[in-house]
Amino acid sequence: MGSSRIGRVALALAILVAAGPLAIAADLKADDYTALQQLYARYNTAIDHGDGEAWAGTFTTDGVFANNFKGHDALVGFVNTWRSNPAMNGALRRHFSADLVVTPSAEGATATVSTLLVDLSTKPVSIANFVTYSDVLVKTRDGWKFKTRAVKAEGPPPAAAAAPAAK
């Protein structure tokens, strides 16, 4: 094999190695994007209706929510607490998500989405919170699932304690 041929083969291999993630990325089809949108809708509907089993079912068996709740039982427990804890007021909150951006990855996909948490206990109905989710998604034999879901609350910081009066 001549040196120019070896150089061309090496260059071709380097291009293939560099294009590996792109080749995987090209494997996401329109059906995947539709299925991912449905995953997000099932997630919101399940937590809004207090269906911990369905909500946990949107995650892999070892899925992690908010870096604190890992695995089926912890995820179901979170929904039960969300709904029953008056301080969380989850029974009277609803999720509305927009701006979903899915990016193919070697593992499956990553995504970000903005979500308004609407508080139905106020009149008029008010926005309780605005969060951004950062997700790692994998395609399982049961369809797309969340592997990890990080939550970042957006907006002003909590009100600071009143400053002591000057003397």
PDB file of C-alpha atoms in Angstrom:
ATOM      1  CA  MET A   1       0.000   0.000   0.000  1.00  0.00           C
ATOM      2  CA  GLY A   2       1.485   3.365  -1.012  1.00  0.00           C
ATOM      3  CA  SER A   3       1.940   6.197   1.443  1.00  0.00           C
ATOM      4  CA  SER A   4      -0.689   8.356  -0.307  1.00  0.00           C
ATOM      5  CA  ARG A   5      -3.215   5.515  -0.070  1.00  0.00           C
ATOM      6  CA  ILE A   6      -2.418   5.020   3.632  1.00  0.00           C
ATOM      7  CA  GLY A   7      -2.907   8.752   4.143  1.00  0.00           C
ATOM      8  CA  ARG A   8      -6.317   8.639   2.389  1.00  0.00           C
ATOM      9  CA  VAL A   9      -7.392   5.600   4.450  1.00  0.00           C
ATOM     10  CA  ALA A  10      -6.265   7.319   7.668  1.00  0.00           C
ATOM     11  CA  LEU A  11      -8.160  10.470   6.694  1.00  0.00           C
ATOM     12  CA  ALA A  12     -11.299   8.449   5.880  1.00  0.00           C
ATOM     13  CA  LEU A  13     -11.088   6.658   9.236  1.00  0.00           C
ATOM     14  CA  ALA A  14     -10.622   9.968  11.059  1.00  0.00           C
ATOM     15  CA  ILE A  15     -13.716  11.372   9.325  1.00  0.00           C
ATOM     16  CA  LEU A  16     -15.748   8.269  10.215  1.00  0.00           C
ATOM     17  CA  VAL A  17     -14.661   8.442  13.862  1.00  0.00           C
ATOM     18  CA  ALA A  18     -15.475  12.156  14.041  1.00  0.00           C
ATOM     19  CA  ALA A  19     -18.817  11.581  12.315  1.00  0.00           C
ATOM     20  CA  GLY A  20     -19.811   8.748  14.673  1.00  0.00           C
ATOM     21  CA  PRO A  21     -22.108  10.878  16.871  1.00  0.00           C
ATOM     22  CA  LEU A  22     -23.483  12.564  13.761  1.00  0.00           C
ATOM     23  CA  ALA A  23     -24.347   9.192  12.305  1.00  0.00           C
ATOM     24  CA  ILE A  24     -26.229   8.344  15.498  1.00  0.00           C
ATOM     25  CA  ALA A  25     -27.838  11.791  15.486  1.00  0.00           C
ATOM     26  CA  ALA A  26     -29.162  11.187  11.994  1.00  0.00           C
ATOM     27  CA  ASP A  27     -31.000   8.141  13.359  1.00  0.00           C
ATOM     28  CA  LEU A  28     -33.652  10.285  15.111  1.00  0.00           C
ATOM     29  CA  LYS A  29     -36.669  10.202  12.845  1.00  0.00           C
ATOM     30  CA  ALA A  30     -39.866  12.229  12.790  1.00  0.00           C
ATOM     31  CA  ASP A  31     -41.532   9.405  14.754  1.00  0.00           C
ATOM     32  CA  ASP A  32     -38.919   9.840  17.507  1.00  0.00           C
ATOM     33  CA  TYR A  33     -39.641  13.543  17.790  1.00  0.00           C
ATOM     34  CA  THR A  34     -43.387  12.855  17.951  1.00  0.00           C
ATOM     35  CA  ALA A  35     -42.850  10.159  20.589  1.00  0.00           C
ATOM     36  CA  LEU A  36     -40.703  12.548  22.622  1.00  0.00           C
ATOM     37  CA  GLN A  37     -43.401  15.222  22.518  1.00  0.00           C
ATOM     38  CA  GLN A  38     -45.877  12.628  23.768  1.00  0.00           C
ATOM     39  CA  LEU A  39     -43.482  11.671  26.579  1.00  0.00           C
ATOM     40  CA  TYR A  40     -43.465  15.278  27.774  1.00  0.00           C
ATOM     41  CA  ALA A  41     -47.268  15.453  27.567  1.00  0.00           C
ATOM     42  CA  ARG A  42     -47.656  12.179  29.526  1.00  0.00           C
ATOM     43  CA  TYR A  43     -45.230  13.454  32.169  1.00  0.00           C
ATOM     44  CA  ASN A  44     -47.203  16.687  32.702  1.00  0.00           C
ATOM     45  CA  THR A  45     -50.594  14.973  32.628  1.00  0.00           C
ATOM     46  CA  ALA A  46     -49.517  12.287  35.098  1.00  0.00           C
ATOM     47  CA  ILE A  47     -48.116  14.664  37.716  1.00  0.00           C
ATOM     48  CA  ASP A  48     -51.012  17.111  37.284  1.00  0.00           C
ATOM     49  CA  HIS A  49     -53.518  14.312  37.950  1.00  0.00           C
ATOM     50  CA  GLY A  50     -51.505  12.796  40.806  1.00  0.00           C
ATOM     51  CA  ASP A  51     -50.795   9.534  38.980  1.00  0.00           C
ATOM     52  CA  GLY A  52     -47.452   8.616  40.534  1.00  0.00           C
ATOM     53  CA  GLU A  53     -47.235   5.280  38.721  1.00  0.00           C
ATOM     54  CA  ALA A  54     -47.751   6.850  35.296  1.00  0.00           C
ATOM     55  CA  TRP A  55     -45.338   9.668  36.145  1.00  0.00           C
ATOM     56  CA  ALA A  56     -42.655   7.234  37.329  1.00  0.00           C
ATOM     57  CA  GLY A  57     -43.334   5.275  34.127  1.00  0.00           C
ATOM     58  CA  THR A  58     -42.002   8.195  32.077  1.00  0.00           C
ATOM     59  CA  PHE A  59     -38.567   7.476  33.602  1.00  0.00           C
ATOM     60  CA  THR A  60     -36.196   4.547  33.176  1.00  0.00           C
ATOM     61  CA  THR A  61     -36.207   2.115  36.113  1.00  0.00           C
ATOM     62  CA  ASP A  62     -33.113   3.889  37.484  1.00  0.00           C
ATOM     63  CA  GLY A  63     -34.297   7.333  36.390  1.00  0.00           C
ATOM     64  CA  VAL A  64     -33.390  10.409  38.442  1.00  0.00           C
ATOM     65  CA  PHE A  65     -35.506  13.509  39.002  1.00  0.00           C
ATOM     66  CA  ALA A  66     -34.012  16.751  40.362  1.00  0.00           C
ATOM     67  CA  ASN A  67     -30.853  14.928  41.501  1.00  0.00           C
ATOM     68  CA  ASN A  68     -32.802  13.739  44.562  1.00  0.00           C
ATOM     69  CA  PHE A  69     -35.290  11.063  43.544  1.00  0.00           C
ATOM     70  CA  LYS A  70     -33.873   7.917  41.940  1.00  0.00           C
ATOM     71  CA  GLY A  71     -35.811   4.844  40.897  1.00  0.00           C
ATOM     72  CA  HIS A  72     -39.480   3.913  40.707  1.00  0.00           C
ATOM     73  CA  ASP A  73     -40.378   4.032  44.414  1.00  0.00           C
ATOM     74  CA  ALA A  74     -38.693   7.388  45.030  1.00  0.00           C
ATOM     75  CA  LEU A  75     -40.376   8.866  41.957  1.00  0.00           C
ATOM     76  CA  VAL A  76     -43.841   7.665  43.008  1.00  0.00           C
ATOM     77  CA  GLY A  77     -43.126   8.979  46.506  1.00  0.00           C
ATOM     78  CA  PHE A  78     -42.262  12.389  45.100  1.00  0.00           C
ATOM     79  CA  VAL A  79     -45.629  12.679  43.334  1.00  0.00           C
ATOM     80  CA  ASN A  80     -47.482  11.601  46.477  1.00  0.00           C
ATOM     81  CA  THR A  81     -45.632  14.243  48.508  1.00  0.00           C
ATOM     82  CA  TRP A  82     -46.105  16.866  45.785  1.00  0.00           C
ATOM     83  CA  ARG A  83     -49.858  16.294  45.919  1.00  0.00           C
ATOM     84  CA  SER A  84     -50.345  15.967  49.686  1.00  0.00           C
ATOM     85  CA  ASN A  85     -47.897  18.524  51.125  1.00  0.00           C
ATOM     86  CA  PRO A  86     -49.755  21.842  51.549  1.00  0.00           C
ATOM     87  CA  ALA A  87     -46.495  23.785  51.186  1.00  0.00           C
ATOM     88  CA  MET A  88     -45.941  22.275  47.718  1.00  0.00           C
ATOM     89  CA  ASN A  89     -49.602  22.709  46.704  1.00  0.00           C
ATOM     90  CA  GLY A  90     -49.119  20.187  43.894  1.00  0.00           C
ATOM     91  CA  ALA A  91     -52.780  19.177  43.801  1.00  0.00           C
ATOM     92  CA  LEU A  92     -53.646  22.688  42.641  1.00  0.00           C
ATOM     93  CA  ARG A  93     -50.773  23.245  40.224  1.00  0.00           C
ATOM     94  CA  ARG A  94     -50.613  22.466  36.534  1.00  0.00           C
ATOM     95  CA  HIS A  95     -47.635  22.204  34.163  1.00  0.00           C
ATOM     96  CA  PHE A  96     -47.547  23.938  30.784  1.00  0.00           C
ATOM     97  CA  SER A  97     -44.401  23.333  28.743  1.00  0.00           C
ATOM     98  CA  ALA A  98     -43.083  25.092  25.662  1.00  0.00           C
ATOM     99  CA  ASP A  99     -39.854  25.635  23.763  1.00  0.00           C
ATOM    100  CA  LEU A 100     -38.901  21.953  23.688  1.00  0.00           C
ATOM    101  CA  VAL A 101     -35.509  21.559  22.025  1.00  0.00           C
ATOM    102  CA  VAL A 102     -34.336  17.978  21.395  1.00  0.00           C
ATOM    103  CA  THR A 103     -30.741  17.272  20.441  1.00  0.00           C
ATOM    104  CA  PRO A 104     -29.707  13.787  19.327  1.00  0.00           C
ATOM    105  CA  SER A 105     -26.863  12.282  21.354  1.00  0.00           C
ATOM    106  CA  ALA A 106     -24.823   9.115  21.428  1.00  0.00           C
ATOM    107  CA  GLU A 107     -27.014   7.812  24.282  1.00  0.00           C
ATOM    108  CA  GLY A 108     -30.312   8.814  22.653  1.00  0.00           C
ATOM    109  CA  ALA A 109     -31.105  12.499  23.063  1.00  0.00           C
ATOM    110  CA  THR A 110     -30.817  15.468  25.350  1.00  0.00           C
ATOM    111  CA  ALA A 111     -33.473  18.138  25.675  1.00  0.00           C
ATOM    112  CA  THR A 112     -34.426  21.359  27.366  1.00  0.00           C
ATOM    113  CA  VAL A 113     -37.935  22.646  27.933  1.00  0.00           C
ATOM    114  CA  SER A 114     -39.450  25.664  29.677  1.00  0.00           C
ATOM    115  CA  THR A 115     -42.388  25.039  31.997  1.00  0.00           C
ATOM    116  CA  LEU A 116     -44.876  27.316  33.715  1.00  0.00           C
ATOM    117  CA  LEU A 117     -46.396  25.999  36.930  1.00  0.00           C
ATOM    118  CA  VAL A 118     -49.854  27.515  37.186  1.00  0.00           C
ATOM    119  CA  ASP A 119     -51.477  27.857  40.610  1.00  0.00           C
ATOM    120  CA  LEU A 120     -55.211  27.116  40.454  1.00  0.00           C
ATOM    121  CA  SER A 121     -55.724  28.008  44.130  1.00  0.00           C
ATOM    122  CA  THR A 122     -55.482  31.743  43.461  1.00  0.00           C
ATOM    123  CA  LYS A 123     -58.070  34.010  41.916  1.00  0.00           C
ATOM    124  CA  PRO A 124     -57.257  34.946  39.321  1.00  0.00           C
ATOM    125  CA  VAL A 125     -55.165  31.906  38.485  1.00  0.00           C
ATOM    126  CA  SER A 126     -51.493  32.822  38.806  1.00  0.00           C
ATOM    127  CA  ILE A 127     -48.077  31.628  37.763  1.00  0.00           C
ATOM    128  CA  ALA A 128     -46.534  29.814  40.721  1.00  0.00           C
ATOM    129  CA  ASN A 129     -43.150  29.209  39.123  1.00  0.00           C
ATOM    130  CA  PHE A 130     -41.186  29.059  35.908  1.00  0.00           C
ATOM    131  CA  VAL A 131     -38.669  26.239  35.543  1.00  0.00           C
ATOM    132  CA  THR A 132     -36.294  24.944  32.927  1.00  0.00           C
ATOM    133  CA  TYR A 133     -35.762  21.212  32.680  1.00  0.00           C
ATOM    134  CA  SER A 134     -32.552  19.699  31.264  1.00  0.00           C
ATOM    135  CA  ASP A 135     -33.095  16.092  30.281  1.00  0.00           C
ATOM    136  CA  VAL A 136     -31.191  13.001  29.217  1.00  0.00           C
ATOM    137  CA  LEU A 137     -33.504  10.734  27.201  1.00  0.00           C
ATOM    138  CA  VAL A 138     -33.084   7.130  26.142  1.00  0.00           C
ATOM    139  CA  LYS A 139     -35.084   4.941  23.837  1.00  0.00           C
ATOM    140  CA  THR A 140     -36.090   1.708  25.560  1.00  0.00           C
ATOM    141  CA  ARG A 141     -38.077  -1.256  24.325  1.00  0.00           C
ATOM    142  CA  ASP A 142     -41.077   0.516  25.939  1.00  0.00           C
ATOM    143  CA  GLY A 143     -40.370   3.784  24.095  1.00  0.00           C
ATOM    144  CA  TRP A 144     -38.599   6.996  25.045  1.00  0.00           C
ATOM    145  CA  LYS A 145     -37.965   7.635  28.754  1.00  0.00           C
ATOM    146  CA  PHE A 146     -36.275  10.196  30.961  1.00  0.00           C
ATOM    147  CA  LYS A 147     -32.962   8.922  32.312  1.00  0.00           C
ATOM    148  CA  THR A 148     -32.248  12.118  34.211  1.00  0.00           C
ATOM    149  CA  ARG A 149     -34.257  15.285  34.649  1.00  0.00           C
ATOM    150  CA  ALA A 150     -32.602  18.339  36.206  1.00  0.00           C
ATOM    151  CA  VAL A 151     -34.775  21.254  37.325  1.00  0.00           C
ATOM    152  CA  LYS A 152     -33.730  24.896  37.451  1.00  0.00           C
ATOM    153  CA  ALA A 153     -36.153  27.436  38.898  1.00  0.00           C
ATOM    154  CA  GLU A 154     -36.028  30.720  37.020  1.00  0.00           C
ATOM    155  CA  GLY A 155     -37.020  34.141  38.284  1.00  0.00           C
ATOM    156  CA  PRO A 156     -36.250  36.360  41.225  1.00  0.00           C
ATOM    157  CA  PRO A 157     -34.572  34.924  44.300  1.00  0.00           C
ATOM    158  CA  PRO A 158     -36.687  34.301  47.406  1.00  0.00           C
ATOM    159  CA  ALA A 159     -37.515  37.470  49.315  1.00  0.00           C
ATOM    160  CA  ALA A 160     -34.704  38.404  51.654  1.00  0.00           C
ATOM    161  CA  ALA A 161     -35.365  38.906  55.325  1.00  0.00           C
ATOM    162  CA  ALA A 162     -36.064  42.514  56.190  1.00  0.00           C
ATOM    163  CA  ALA A 163     -32.911  44.432  56.956  1.00  0.00           C
ATOM    164  CA  PRO A 164     -32.619  45.688  60.522  1.00  0.00           C
ATOM    165  CA  ALA A 165     -33.447  49.347  60.974  1.00  0.00           C
ATOM    166  CA  ALA A 166     -30.479  51.719  61.113  1.00  0.00           C
ATOM    167  CA  LYS A 167     -29.768  53.271  64.513  1.00  0.00           C
TER     168      LYS A 167
END
